[in-house]
Amino acid sequence: MRAWRLILLGAPGVGKGTQADLLRQHLGTCHLSTGDVFRAAGKREASARSPAMAAALDFMHRGELVPNATVWEMVRERRQCLHCRGGFILDGFPRTRLQAESLRTLMQAEQIALDAVINYQLPVEEIIERLSGRRTCEQCQAVYQVTRQPSRLEEVCDRCRGTLRERDDDRPESVKVRMQAYEHSSAPLIQFYRELGVLLPIAATGSPEEIFARTAGLLNATLRG
Ligand code: AMP
């Protein structure tokens, strides 16, 4: 099977995490979500966090972007993911043009080529509606949505029976800040990948399965094209 090397872009709430999960299951790729790494660090004892990580978590809880240097350090520590035999999916990284440039330099040094940068697109009103009903499993990070994709039992994860919670940064005051941060930083990022000729815009409308089918179809079309 082909090893896909992909980046997922899209505003918070477009369903990147869900698509990353489906892509991982179907393509056998390694999945690296910087947001998941920060959330996992947030669950550790406060005394086990480095000062940079403690500061990063403060940014995250306010809905702001974590400084580039901290994010880059964390990605560099996990750069073996880029060599995963099944390929990789980067989800939530890069978020700024500087991060994208650092990643490109690293990939060039390690002689790894990027196949596609998927840009999931959805109208802002729909994003806000999806985020306001999002629930995440505190144990396995599975994502649900109270109306679109509910768990079988209320507040209980179908997969691991963990407790479902609303993320701190899915609260309306943080959502507003995150959307502004996304709009501010994503435009130059999208332009960067468009110029490299790897950008693949995909409508994130419909059910997760429909979005996945659309994604798989377009990825296969890039092979034929
Ligand atoms: P996510 O789960 O991707 O929405 O990320 C949750 C939060 O983690 C973001 O709102 C940021 O505070 C932080 N974060 C995750 N990835 C990055 C990144 N690449 N650059 C800066 N901050 C990030």
PDB file of C-alpha atoms and ligand atoms in Angstrom, residues 12 33-36 38-39 59-60 63-66 71 91-95 99 167 169 178, ligand 1:
ATOM      1  CA  PRO A  12     -10.999  24.356  14.499  1.00  0.00           C
ATOM      2  CA  SER A  33      -1.717  15.986  16.443  1.00  0.00           C
ATOM      3  CA  THR A  34       0.089  18.816  18.231  1.00  0.00           C
ATOM      4  CA  GLY A  35      -3.145  19.714  20.051  1.00  0.00           C
ATOM      5  CA  ASP A  36      -3.370  16.138  21.428  1.00  0.00           C
ATOM      6  CA  PHE A  38      -0.509  19.616  24.503  1.00  0.00           C
ATOM      7  CA  ARG A  39      -3.701  18.202  25.994  1.00  0.00           C
ATOM      8  CA  PHE A  59      -1.825  29.935  25.742  1.00  0.00           C
ATOM      9  CA  MET A  60      -3.891  26.907  24.829  1.00  0.00           C
ATOM     10  CA  GLY A  63      -7.500  29.730  22.816  1.00  0.00           C
ATOM     11  CA  GLU A  64      -4.311  31.427  21.582  1.00  0.00           C
ATOM     12  CA  LEU A  65      -1.562  29.831  19.522  1.00  0.00           C
ATOM     13  CA  VAL A  66       1.366  28.381  21.462  1.00  0.00           C
ATOM     14  CA  VAL A  71       5.708  23.895  19.152  1.00  0.00           C
ATOM     15  CA  ASP A  91      -3.012  17.496  12.182  1.00  0.00           C
ATOM     16  CA  GLY A  92      -2.897  20.968  13.751  1.00  0.00           C
ATOM     17  CA  PHE A  93       0.687  21.516  12.597  1.00  0.00           C
ATOM     18  CA  PRO A  94       1.928  23.642  10.894  1.00  0.00           C
ATOM     19  CA  ARG A  95      -0.298  26.525  11.980  1.00  0.00           C
ATOM     20  CA  GLN A  99       6.229  26.547  11.263  1.00  0.00           C
ATOM     21  CA  ARG A 167     -12.809  20.908  25.888  1.00  0.00           C
ATOM     22  CA  ASP A 169     -11.148  25.802  24.570  1.00  0.00           C
ATOM     23  CA  ARG A 178      -9.339  30.490  18.152  1.00  0.00           C
TER      24      ARG A 178
HETATM   25  P1  AMP B   1      -6.116  21.698  18.155  1.00  0.00           P
HETATM   26  O1  AMP B   1      -6.521  20.476  18.884  1.00  0.00           O
HETATM   27  O2  AMP B   1      -5.293  21.403  16.924  1.00  0.00           O
HETATM   28  O3  AMP B   1      -7.289  22.616  17.859  1.00  0.00           O
HETATM   29  O4  AMP B   1      -5.117  22.533  19.118  1.00  0.00           O
HETATM   30  C1  AMP B   1      -5.563  23.000  20.374  1.00  0.00           C
HETATM   31  C2  AMP B   1      -4.696  24.162  20.810  1.00  0.00           C
HETATM   32  O5  AMP B   1      -3.321  23.725  20.946  1.00  0.00           O
HETATM   33  C3  AMP B   1      -4.637  25.342  19.849  1.00  0.00           C
HETATM   34  O6  AMP B   1      -5.743  26.229  20.020  1.00  0.00           O
HETATM   35  C4  AMP B   1      -3.310  25.985  20.274  1.00  0.00           C
HETATM   36  O7  AMP B   1      -3.437  26.680  21.497  1.00  0.00           O
HETATM   37  C5  AMP B   1      -2.434  24.762  20.548  1.00  0.00           C
HETATM   38  N1  AMP B   1      -1.739  24.324  19.315  1.00  0.00           N
HETATM   39  C6  AMP B   1      -1.847  23.102  18.713  1.00  0.00           C
HETATM   40  N2  AMP B   1      -1.064  23.029  17.628  1.00  0.00           N
HETATM   41  C7  AMP B   1      -0.433  24.222  17.526  1.00  0.00           C
HETATM   42  C8  AMP B   1       0.500  24.772  16.588  1.00  0.00           C
HETATM   43  N3  AMP B   1       0.931  24.071  15.532  1.00  0.00           N
HETATM   44  N4  AMP B   1       0.929  26.054  16.800  1.00  0.00           N
HETATM   45  C9  AMP B   1       0.503  26.784  17.852  1.00  0.00           C
HETATM   46  N5  AMP B   1      -0.389  26.334  18.762  1.00  0.00           N
HETATM   47  C10 AMP B   1      -0.865  25.063  18.609  1.00  0.00           C
END
